[in-house]
Coordinates of C-alpha atoms and ligand atoms in Angstrom, one line a residue:
Chain A
M1 CA 111.7 76.5 -201.6
L2 CA 114.9 77.7 -200.1
Q3 CA 117.5 78.6 -202.7
K4 CA 121.2 78.1 -201.9
K5 CA 123.9 79.3 -204.2
I6 CA 127.1 77.2 -204.0
C7 CA 130.2 78.1 -206.0
M8 CA 132.9 75.6 -207.1
V9 CA 136.3 77.2 -207.1
G10 CA 139.8 76.0 -207.6
A11 CA 142.7 75.8 -210.1
F12 CA 142.0 74.6 -213.6
A13 CA 141.5 70.9 -214.3
T14 CA 141.0 70.0 -210.6
G15 CA 137.6 68.4 -211.4
K16 CA 135.0 71.1 -210.6
T17 CA 132.9 70.3 -213.6
S18 CA 133.3 66.6 -213.1
L19 CA 132.2 66.8 -209.5
V20 CA 129.1 68.7 -210.4
A21 CA 128.3 66.3 -213.3
R22 CA 128.8 63.3 -210.9
Y23 CA 126.6 64.9 -208.2
V24 CA 123.8 66.2 -210.4
Q25 CA 123.7 63.8 -213.3
G26 CA 125.6 60.9 -212.0
I27 CA 127.9 60.9 -215.0
Y28 CA 131.7 61.2 -215.5
S29 CA 134.0 61.4 -218.5
D30 CA 137.8 61.2 -218.7
K31 CA 137.9 63.7 -221.5
Y32 CA 139.0 67.1 -220.3
Q33 CA 136.8 70.0 -221.6
T34 CA 137.8 73.2 -219.9
T35 CA 135.1 75.6 -218.7
V36 CA 135.4 79.1 -220.0
G37 CA 133.0 81.3 -217.9
V38 CA 130.3 79.9 -215.7
K39 CA 128.0 77.0 -215.9
I40 CA 124.9 76.8 -213.8
D41 CA 123.3 73.6 -212.5
K42 CA 120.8 72.9 -209.9
K43 CA 119.8 70.0 -207.6
V44 CA 117.0 69.7 -205.1
V45 CA 118.1 68.0 -201.9
T46 CA 116.5 67.3 -198.6
V47 CA 118.6 68.0 -195.6
A48 CA 117.3 67.4 -192.1
G49 CA 113.8 67.3 -193.4
Q50 CA 114.1 70.5 -195.3
E51 CA 114.0 70.8 -199.1
L52 CA 116.8 72.9 -200.5
N53 CA 117.3 74.0 -204.1
L54 CA 121.1 74.0 -204.6
I55 CA 122.2 76.3 -207.4
L56 CA 125.6 75.2 -208.4
W57 CA 128.0 77.7 -210.0
D58 CA 130.7 75.8 -211.8
I59 CA 133.3 78.5 -212.3
H60 CA 136.3 78.3 -214.7
G61 CA 139.6 77.4 -213.2
E62 CA 141.9 80.1 -211.8
D63 CA 145.1 80.6 -213.9
E64 CA 147.3 83.3 -215.3
F65 CA 144.8 84.2 -218.1
Q66 CA 141.5 83.7 -216.4
K67 CA 141.3 85.2 -213.0
I68 CA 138.1 84.4 -211.1
R69 CA 135.9 87.4 -210.8
M70 CA 135.0 87.7 -207.2
S71 CA 131.6 89.3 -208.0
Y72 CA 130.5 85.8 -209.2
L73 CA 130.6 84.7 -205.6
R74 CA 128.1 87.3 -204.5
G75 CA 125.0 85.8 -202.8
S76 CA 126.7 82.5 -202.2
A77 CA 125.4 80.5 -199.2
A78 CA 128.5 78.3 -199.3
Y79 CA 131.4 77.3 -201.6
I80 CA 133.5 74.3 -202.4
L81 CA 137.3 74.5 -202.8
V82 CA 138.5 71.9 -205.2
V83 CA 142.0 70.6 -204.9
D84 CA 143.5 68.0 -207.3
G85 CA 145.3 65.7 -204.9
T86 CA 147.8 64.7 -207.6
R87 CA 148.9 68.3 -208.0
R88 CA 150.0 69.7 -204.7
D89 CA 150.2 73.3 -206.1
T90 CA 146.4 73.3 -206.5
L91 CA 146.2 73.4 -202.7
G92 CA 148.2 76.7 -202.8
T93 CA 145.7 78.1 -205.3
V94 CA 142.9 77.2 -203.0
F95 CA 144.6 79.0 -200.0
Q96 CA 144.8 82.2 -202.1
L97 CA 141.3 81.9 -203.5
Q98 CA 139.8 81.3 -200.1
A99 CA 141.3 84.5 -198.7
K100 CA 139.9 86.5 -201.7
V101 CA 136.5 85.0 -201.4
E102 CA 136.2 85.7 -197.7
D103 CA 137.3 89.3 -198.4
T104 CA 134.4 89.6 -200.9
I105 CA 131.5 87.8 -199.3
G106 CA 132.6 87.4 -195.7
K107 CA 132.4 84.2 -193.7
V108 CA 130.1 81.6 -195.1
P109 CA 130.5 77.8 -194.8
F110 CA 132.9 76.1 -197.2
I111 CA 134.4 72.7 -197.7
T112 CA 137.6 71.5 -199.3
I113 CA 137.6 68.4 -201.4
F114 CA 140.7 66.6 -202.4
N115 CA 139.6 65.2 -205.7
K116 CA 141.0 62.4 -207.9
Y117 CA 141.4 60.1 -204.9
D118 CA 141.3 57.2 -207.3
L119 CA 144.8 58.2 -208.4
S120 CA 146.4 57.3 -205.1
Q121 CA 149.7 56.2 -206.7
D122 CA 150.2 59.8 -208.0
W123 CA 149.0 61.5 -204.7
E124 CA 151.1 64.6 -203.9
V125 CA 149.2 65.9 -200.9
G126 CA 150.8 64.9 -197.7
E127 CA 150.0 64.5 -194.0
E128 CA 151.5 67.9 -193.2
D129 CA 149.1 69.5 -195.7
L130 CA 146.2 67.9 -194.0
E131 CA 147.5 69.0 -190.7
E132 CA 147.7 72.6 -191.9
L133 CA 144.0 72.4 -192.9
S134 CA 143.1 71.1 -189.5
Q135 CA 145.0 73.9 -187.9
R136 CA 143.0 76.4 -190.0
Q137 CA 139.9 74.5 -188.9
W138 CA 138.9 73.8 -192.4
T139 CA 136.5 71.0 -193.2
Y140 CA 137.8 68.7 -195.9
C141 CA 137.1 65.4 -197.5
M142 CA 138.6 63.0 -200.0
G143 CA 136.7 62.3 -203.2
S144 CA 136.7 61.1 -206.7
A145 CA 134.4 62.3 -209.4
R146 CA 135.6 59.3 -211.4
T147 CA 134.5 56.6 -209.0
G148 CA 131.9 58.7 -207.2
L149 CA 133.6 58.1 -203.9
G150 CA 132.9 60.8 -201.3
V151 CA 131.1 63.2 -203.7
E152 CA 127.6 62.9 -202.4
E153 CA 128.9 63.0 -198.8
C154 CA 130.8 66.2 -199.5
F155 CA 127.8 68.1 -200.9
T156 CA 125.6 66.7 -198.1
K157 CA 128.1 67.8 -195.4
L158 CA 128.2 71.3 -196.9
A159 CA 124.4 71.5 -197.1
Q160 CA 124.3 70.6 -193.4
M161 CA 126.8 73.3 -192.6
M162 CA 124.6 75.8 -194.3
L163 CA 121.5 75.1 -192.2
Chain B
M1 CA 124.8 108.2 -229.9
L2 CA 128.6 108.7 -230.1
N3 CA 128.0 111.2 -232.8
L4 CA 127.4 108.5 -235.4
P5 CA 125.2 109.2 -238.4
Q6 CA 121.8 107.5 -238.5
P7 CA 122.6 105.0 -241.2
I8 CA 125.5 103.7 -239.1
V9 CA 123.4 103.4 -236.0
T10 CA 120.7 101.6 -238.0
F11 CA 123.3 99.3 -239.5
L12 CA 124.9 98.5 -236.1
C13 CA 121.5 97.8 -234.6
S14 CA 120.4 95.5 -237.4
T15 CA 123.6 93.5 -237.5
V16 CA 125.8 93.7 -234.4
V17 CA 123.0 93.9 -231.9
R18 CA 120.2 92.0 -233.6
D19 CA 122.4 89.1 -234.6
R20 CA 123.3 88.6 -231.0
F21 CA 119.7 88.1 -229.9
P22 CA 119.4 90.6 -227.0
A23 CA 117.0 90.0 -224.2
Y24 CA 116.4 91.9 -221.1
L25 CA 114.8 91.7 -217.6
Q26 CA 113.8 94.6 -215.4
V27 CA 113.7 93.8 -211.8
T28 CA 112.5 95.9 -208.8
K29 CA 114.7 96.4 -205.8
N30 CA 112.5 93.9 -203.9
G31 CA 113.5 91.3 -206.5
D32 CA 110.2 91.2 -208.5
L33 CA 110.2 91.0 -212.3
L34 CA 108.8 94.3 -213.6
S35 CA 109.2 93.7 -217.4
Y36 CA 111.0 91.6 -219.9
G37 CA 111.6 91.4 -223.6
G38 CA 113.7 90.3 -226.5
A39 CA 114.9 86.8 -227.3
C40 CA 114.2 85.4 -223.8
D41 CA 113.3 82.0 -225.2
R42 CA 116.8 81.6 -226.6
Y43 CA 118.2 81.6 -223.1
G44 CA 115.6 79.4 -221.6
L45 CA 114.1 82.3 -219.8
N46 CA 110.5 81.2 -219.9
P47 CA 107.8 81.1 -218.8
L48 CA 108.3 84.4 -217.0
Q49 CA 105.8 85.8 -214.6
L50 CA 105.6 89.5 -214.0
H51 CA 105.4 90.8 -210.4
Q52 CA 106.8 87.5 -209.0
S53 CA 110.2 86.9 -207.4
I54 CA 112.9 86.7 -210.0
D55 CA 115.0 84.4 -207.8
D56 CA 112.4 81.7 -208.1
Q57 CA 112.2 82.0 -211.8
I58 CA 115.8 82.5 -212.9
F59 CA 118.0 80.5 -210.6
F60 CA 121.4 82.0 -211.4
L61 CA 120.2 85.5 -210.3
A62 CA 119.6 84.2 -206.8
G63 CA 121.7 86.3 -204.4
L64 CA 122.9 88.7 -207.1
L65 CA 120.0 91.1 -207.0
P66 CA 119.5 93.8 -206.0
L67 CA 123.0 94.6 -207.3
Q68 CA 125.6 95.6 -204.8
E69 CA 127.9 97.2 -207.4
A70 CA 126.8 99.6 -210.1
A71 CA 127.3 97.0 -212.7
M72 CA 128.3 93.4 -213.1
H73 CA 129.4 91.5 -216.2
I74 CA 129.4 87.8 -216.8
P75 CA 131.1 87.2 -220.2
F76 CA 130.1 83.6 -220.6
L77 CA 127.2 82.0 -218.8
Q78 CA 125.9 78.6 -219.7
L79 CA 122.3 78.1 -218.6
E80 CA 120.5 75.8 -221.0
D81 CA 122.1 73.2 -223.2
D82 CA 124.4 74.7 -225.8
I83 CA 123.6 78.4 -225.6
I84 CA 126.2 80.6 -223.9
A85 CA 125.0 84.1 -222.9
E86 CA 126.9 87.2 -222.2
V87 CA 125.2 88.9 -219.3
H88 CA 125.3 92.5 -218.1
L89 CA 123.6 93.6 -214.9
F90 CA 123.4 97.2 -214.1
A91 CA 121.6 99.2 -211.4
E92 CA 119.4 102.2 -211.6
E93 CA 117.8 104.0 -208.7
Q94 CA 114.4 102.2 -208.9
H95 CA 115.4 98.9 -210.4
D96 CA 118.0 96.7 -211.9
W97 CA 118.4 95.6 -215.5
V98 CA 119.7 92.3 -216.7
V99 CA 120.7 92.2 -220.4
F100 CA 121.5 89.0 -222.3
F101 CA 123.5 88.5 -225.6
D102 CA 124.3 85.3 -227.4
A103 CA 128.0 84.7 -226.9
T104 CA 128.1 81.1 -228.1
S105 CA 130.5 81.5 -230.9
E106 CA 132.9 83.8 -229.0
N107 CA 132.9 81.2 -226.2
E108 CA 133.9 78.5 -228.7
E109 CA 136.9 80.5 -229.8
H110 CA 138.0 81.1 -226.2
V111 CA 137.5 77.5 -225.3
L112 CA 139.8 76.4 -228.1
I113 CA 142.6 78.6 -226.9
Q114 CA 142.1 78.0 -223.2
Q115 CA 142.0 74.2 -223.8
K116 CA 145.4 74.3 -225.5
V117 CA 146.8 76.5 -222.7
N118 CA 145.6 74.1 -220.0
D119 CA 146.6 71.0 -221.9
L120 CA 150.1 72.4 -222.3
S121 CA 150.3 73.3 -218.6
L122 CA 149.3 69.8 -217.6
L123 CA 151.8 68.3 -220.0
R124 CA 154.5 70.6 -218.7
R125 CA 153.7 69.3 -215.2
K126 CA 153.8 65.7 -216.2
Q127 CA 157.2 66.3 -217.8
A128 CA 158.6 68.0 -214.8
R129 CA 157.4 65.1 -212.7
S130 CA 158.7 62.2 -214.7
L131 CA 161.8 63.2 -216.7
G132 CA 162.1 61.0 -219.6
H133 CA 158.7 59.5 -219.9
I134 CA 157.4 62.6 -221.5
I135 CA 154.8 61.5 -223.9
Q136 CA 152.0 59.5 -222.4
S137 CA 149.9 58.9 -225.4
E138 CA 150.1 59.1 -229.1
T139 CA 147.2 61.6 -229.2
V140 CA 148.9 64.0 -227.0
A141 CA 152.0 63.8 -229.2
E142 CA 150.0 64.4 -232.3
N143 CA 147.7 67.1 -231.0
I144 CA 150.1 69.1 -228.9
L145 CA 153.6 68.3 -229.9
D146 CA 152.7 68.2 -233.6
I147 CA 154.8 65.1 -234.1
R148 CA 153.8 62.5 -236.6
P149 CA 154.2 59.1 -234.9
A150 CA 155.9 57.7 -238.0
G151 CA 158.7 60.2 -237.6
E152 CA 159.8 63.3 -239.4
Q153 CA 162.7 65.6 -240.1
K154 CA 162.8 68.8 -238.1
S155 CA 165.3 71.5 -237.3
L156 CA 165.8 71.5 -233.5
S157 CA 168.2 72.8 -230.9
I158 CA 169.6 70.3 -228.5
L159 CA 170.8 71.3 -225.1
V160 CA 172.9 68.9 -223.0
I161 CA 173.5 69.8 -219.4
K162 CA 176.1 67.9 -217.4
C163 CA 176.1 68.4 -213.6
C164 CA 179.6 68.0 -212.1
N165 CA 181.1 68.2 -208.6
I166 CA 177.8 67.5 -206.9
E167 CA 178.4 66.9 -203.2
G168 CA 177.3 63.5 -202.0
L169 CA 176.9 62.0 -205.4
D170 CA 180.2 60.0 -205.4
D171 CA 180.0 59.6 -201.7
K172 CA 179.8 56.0 -200.8
T173 CA 178.6 56.5 -197.2
A174 CA 175.4 54.8 -196.3
T175 CA 173.7 58.1 -195.2
S176 CA 173.8 59.7 -198.6
N177 CA 171.3 58.8 -201.3
P178 CA 172.8 59.7 -204.7
L179 CA 169.5 59.2 -206.5
K180 CA 167.7 61.6 -204.3
I181 CA 170.4 64.2 -204.7
L182 CA 170.4 63.8 -208.5
D183 CA 166.6 64.0 -208.6
A184 CA 166.7 67.3 -206.7
Y185 CA 169.1 68.7 -209.2
L186 CA 167.2 67.6 -212.2
S187 CA 164.0 68.9 -210.7
A188 CA 165.6 72.3 -210.1
I189 CA 166.9 72.5 -213.6
S190 CA 163.9 71.3 -215.6
P191 CA 161.6 74.4 -215.0
S192 CA 164.2 76.5 -216.8
I193 CA 163.9 74.2 -219.8
L194 CA 160.1 74.0 -219.8
D195 CA 159.6 77.7 -219.2
E196 CA 161.6 78.4 -222.3
G197 CA 159.4 76.1 -224.4
G198 CA 161.7 73.1 -224.4
L199 CA 161.1 69.4 -223.7
V200 CA 163.1 67.4 -221.3
H201 CA 164.1 64.6 -223.5
Q202 CA 166.0 62.2 -221.3
N203 CA 168.6 62.0 -218.7
I204 CA 171.7 59.9 -218.9
G205 CA 173.7 59.6 -215.7
N206 CA 174.1 63.1 -214.4
S207 CA 173.3 64.8 -217.7
I208 CA 170.0 66.0 -219.1
V209 CA 169.2 66.3 -222.7
A210 CA 166.6 68.8 -223.7
V211 CA 165.2 69.7 -227.1
F212 CA 163.8 73.0 -228.4
G213 CA 161.8 73.6 -231.5
V214 CA 159.3 70.8 -231.0
L215 CA 156.7 73.1 -229.4
P216 CA 155.7 76.1 -231.4
S217 CA 157.4 79.4 -230.4
T218 CA 157.9 82.9 -231.7
R219 CA 161.6 82.6 -231.0
S220 CA 164.1 80.5 -232.9
S221 CA 165.0 77.2 -231.2
S222 CA 168.5 78.5 -230.7
M223 CA 167.2 81.5 -228.8
Q224 CA 165.0 79.3 -226.6
A225 CA 167.9 77.0 -225.9
I226 CA 170.3 79.9 -225.1
D227 CA 167.7 81.5 -222.8
A228 CA 167.2 78.3 -221.0
S229 CA 171.0 77.8 -220.7
V230 CA 171.6 81.3 -219.3
R231 CA 168.9 80.6 -216.7
I232 CA 170.5 77.4 -215.7
L233 CA 173.9 79.0 -215.4
Q234 CA 172.4 81.6 -213.2
L235 CA 170.7 78.9 -211.1
F236 CA 174.1 77.4 -210.4
E237 CA 175.6 80.8 -209.6
E238 CA 172.9 81.7 -207.2
R239 CA 173.4 78.4 -205.3
Q240 CA 170.0 78.2 -203.9
P241 CA 169.3 74.7 -202.5
P242 CA 169.6 72.0 -203.8
I243 CA 172.6 73.5 -205.7
G244 CA 175.6 72.8 -203.4
P245 CA 178.7 75.0 -202.9
S246 CA 181.0 73.2 -205.4
A247 CA 178.4 72.0 -208.0
Q248 CA 178.9 73.2 -211.6
C249 CA 177.2 72.6 -214.8
A250 CA 178.6 72.3 -218.3
L251 CA 176.3 73.2 -221.2
V252 CA 176.4 72.5 -224.9
V253 CA 173.8 73.6 -227.5
T254 CA 173.8 72.3 -231.1
T255 CA 171.3 73.0 -233.8
G256 CA 170.3 71.2 -237.0
M257 CA 168.1 68.7 -238.8
V258 CA 167.2 65.6 -236.8
T259 CA 164.7 62.9 -237.1
I260 CA 162.1 62.9 -234.4
G261 CA 159.4 60.4 -233.8
L262 CA 157.7 58.2 -231.3
L263 CA 159.1 54.8 -230.4
Q264 CA 157.1 52.1 -228.7
V265 CA 159.1 51.4 -225.6
G266 CA 157.6 48.9 -223.3
F267 CA 154.0 49.9 -222.8
G268 CA 154.5 53.6 -223.6
K269 CA 155.6 55.8 -226.4
T270 CA 158.9 57.7 -226.0
L271 CA 160.1 60.7 -228.0
T272 CA 163.1 59.8 -230.0
V273 CA 165.6 62.3 -231.5
M274 CA 168.2 61.0 -233.9
G275 CA 170.8 62.8 -236.0
Q276 CA 174.2 64.5 -236.1
P277 CA 173.4 67.4 -233.9
M278 CA 172.5 65.0 -231.1
D279 CA 175.7 63.0 -231.5
V280 CA 177.8 66.2 -231.6
A281 CA 176.1 67.7 -228.5
V282 CA 176.7 64.5 -226.5
N283 CA 180.3 64.3 -227.6
L284 CA 181.1 67.9 -226.9
N285 CA 179.4 67.7 -223.6
E286 CA 181.7 64.9 -222.6
H287 CA 184.7 67.1 -223.1
S288 CA 183.4 70.4 -221.8
I289 CA 184.1 71.6 -218.3
G290 CA 182.0 73.1 -215.5
G291 CA 180.7 76.6 -215.8
T292 CA 180.9 76.8 -219.6
L293 CA 178.3 77.1 -222.3
I294 CA 179.5 75.9 -225.8
I295 CA 177.4 76.3 -228.9
D296 CA 177.9 75.3 -232.5
K297 CA 177.7 77.5 -235.6
L298 CA 174.1 76.8 -236.5
T299 CA 173.0 77.7 -233.0
F300 CA 175.0 80.9 -233.2
D301 CA 173.5 81.8 -236.6
G302 CA 170.0 81.5 -235.1
L303 CA 170.6 84.2 -232.5
D304 CA 169.8 87.9 -232.6
Q305 CA 171.7 90.4 -230.4
R306 CA 172.4 87.4 -228.1
Q307 CA 175.3 86.7 -230.5
K308 CA 177.2 89.5 -228.7
S309 CA 177.6 87.3 -225.7
F310 CA 179.5 84.6 -227.6
R311 CA 183.1 84.4 -228.8
P312 CA 184.8 81.8 -231.0
A313 CA 186.2 78.9 -229.0
S314 CA 187.8 75.5 -229.2
L315 CA 187.5 72.5 -227.1
A316 CA 190.5 70.5 -226.2
G317 CA 190.2 66.7 -226.3
S318 CA 187.3 66.4 -228.6
F319 CA 188.1 64.9 -232.0
M320 CA 185.1 66.6 -233.4
T321 CA 186.2 70.1 -232.7
E322 CA 188.7 70.4 -235.6
S323 CA 185.9 70.4 -238.2
L324 CA 183.5 72.4 -236.0
C325 CA 183.2 76.1 -235.6
L326 CA 182.3 76.6 -231.9
Y327 CA 181.5 79.6 -229.7
S328 CA 181.5 80.0 -225.9
Y329 CA 179.4 82.2 -223.7
H330 CA 180.8 85.3 -222.0
P331 CA 178.1 87.3 -220.5
L332 CA 178.2 91.0 -221.3
Q333 CA 178.9 93.1 -218.2
Ligands
GTP1 N1 141.3 60.2 -212.3 C1 140.4 61.2 -212.1 N2 140.3 62.1 -213.0 C2 139.4 63.1 -212.8 C3 138.6 63.2 -211.6 N3 137.8 64.3 -211.7 C4 138.2 64.9 -212.8 N4 139.1 64.2 -213.5 C5 139.7 64.5 -214.8 O1 140.4 65.7 -214.7 C6 140.2 66.5 -215.8 C7 139.7 67.9 -215.5 O2 138.3 67.7 -215.0 P1 137.3 68.9 -215.1 O3 136.1 68.5 -214.3 O4 137.1 69.4 -216.4 O5 138.1 70.0 -214.3 P2 137.7 71.6 -214.0 O6 138.1 71.9 -212.6 O7 136.2 71.8 -214.3 O8 138.6 72.3 -215.1 P3 138.4 73.8 -215.7 O9 137.0 74.0 -216.1 O10 139.4 73.9 -216.8 O11 138.8 74.7 -214.5 C8 139.3 65.7 -216.8 O12 140.1 65.0 -217.7 C9 138.6 64.8 -215.8 O13 138.2 63.6 -216.5 C10 138.8 62.1 -210.7 O14 138.1 62.0 -209.6 N5 139.7 61.1 -210.9
MG2 MG1 135.3 73.0 -215.6

């Protein structure tokens, strides 16, 4: 079976672990338990009639004390940039990370997910931010690990981009 | 080995190394498993088949081998359930090696610290966002702020910041939005408070009240409050937007025992600070003028070489000043 490594990257507490838990196990918790290091999960999916074994690298959040080691990204077929839509600065983190990732592993497909879409009253990401993404020709989607909205679609879209 | 006597080497091997359950894999440059050994079971590395592709057997290695760098280190890798492995990969001419150690307990310690750091960062954000409604839940207050909900006595420093002469604030024209202007000012000031370890307690009119000493710090609460004050004065001097050309701030810091606790206000809990230092700070602030920083004696006593920037002062108009020993800030050139 075809193995595809996919990395989850983004600032801390944006919902990387929650998105993987929602996608792989269909579960969600409101309790925040930070990831220190890397957690590996896998899921078999069928895309366009082809079976893929997705190997998901849930990497700790980027912050002052824990910089993401770019060597973790080696061998990735694709990656997911996770933004917390209620914290606009996490979009800035993603811009920086994307440049570093591309420096390390070159151009591979990636998708940006604006997570926590259920918290629309606290939403900080604006139209002009989405316009900037469009200008960069980035694929993005809205999602919520909490309600499950858009999560499956996001992974599926990325899987299609990899084929 | 590093010139260590044999008994030491034996000791290290039997304790430091063995207790960490080493395991290894040897992989050819084509990605086939050549040999393995050690505590592979512990990391869920089984069943392993020699001379078969490693990528199909150990998923996380997919894409990593053959190694592109001379070595790679993953300090904490969670594969199976509750075991966290420290993984070293290193290359030799003919093959690559992968070495595993058990790092579960180290990981636990790191998680404890990182969790606190992240929780605090998130709390800091929440505060910066909604001045006043600081404490969202009792648990946060107890776990992070260390406040007993029933209330307690604590020595804190109180900083009151009054913004004066703000353009457009008293403007009655329809175009200006005073709330928006004030909000911009408060948002510009609050990072200086939060970065020095303070809490934005509340805002009254165009004044902000901040408290220092609630969150743990290696500096005294006085030093934290003074450092924040100096940053705020600088902010007004630099006049970066939104600080307008004539805007000024008047700062007062007092220190002493207060009662702090959580009050049920409406549906949420609010941090409450009561006591003489609070009353004095608010009173002094009413009478102080733009561009000044006034502190009381207890604040002064809590400073180190920062004391050199302060001189005895008095405040006209305040009935409290007669009985109080006050100092004002004069930056050293
Ligand atoms: N409301 C809401 N909360 C979410 C959502 N996704 C995650 N969270 C919450 O956000 C917090 C952080 O989620 P995690 O999945 O641990 O975030 P992370 O990116 O893995 O964090 P680090 O491992 O620290 O980098 C947790 O309290 C989650 O419950 C969502 O879609 N909606
Ligand atoms: Mg995580």
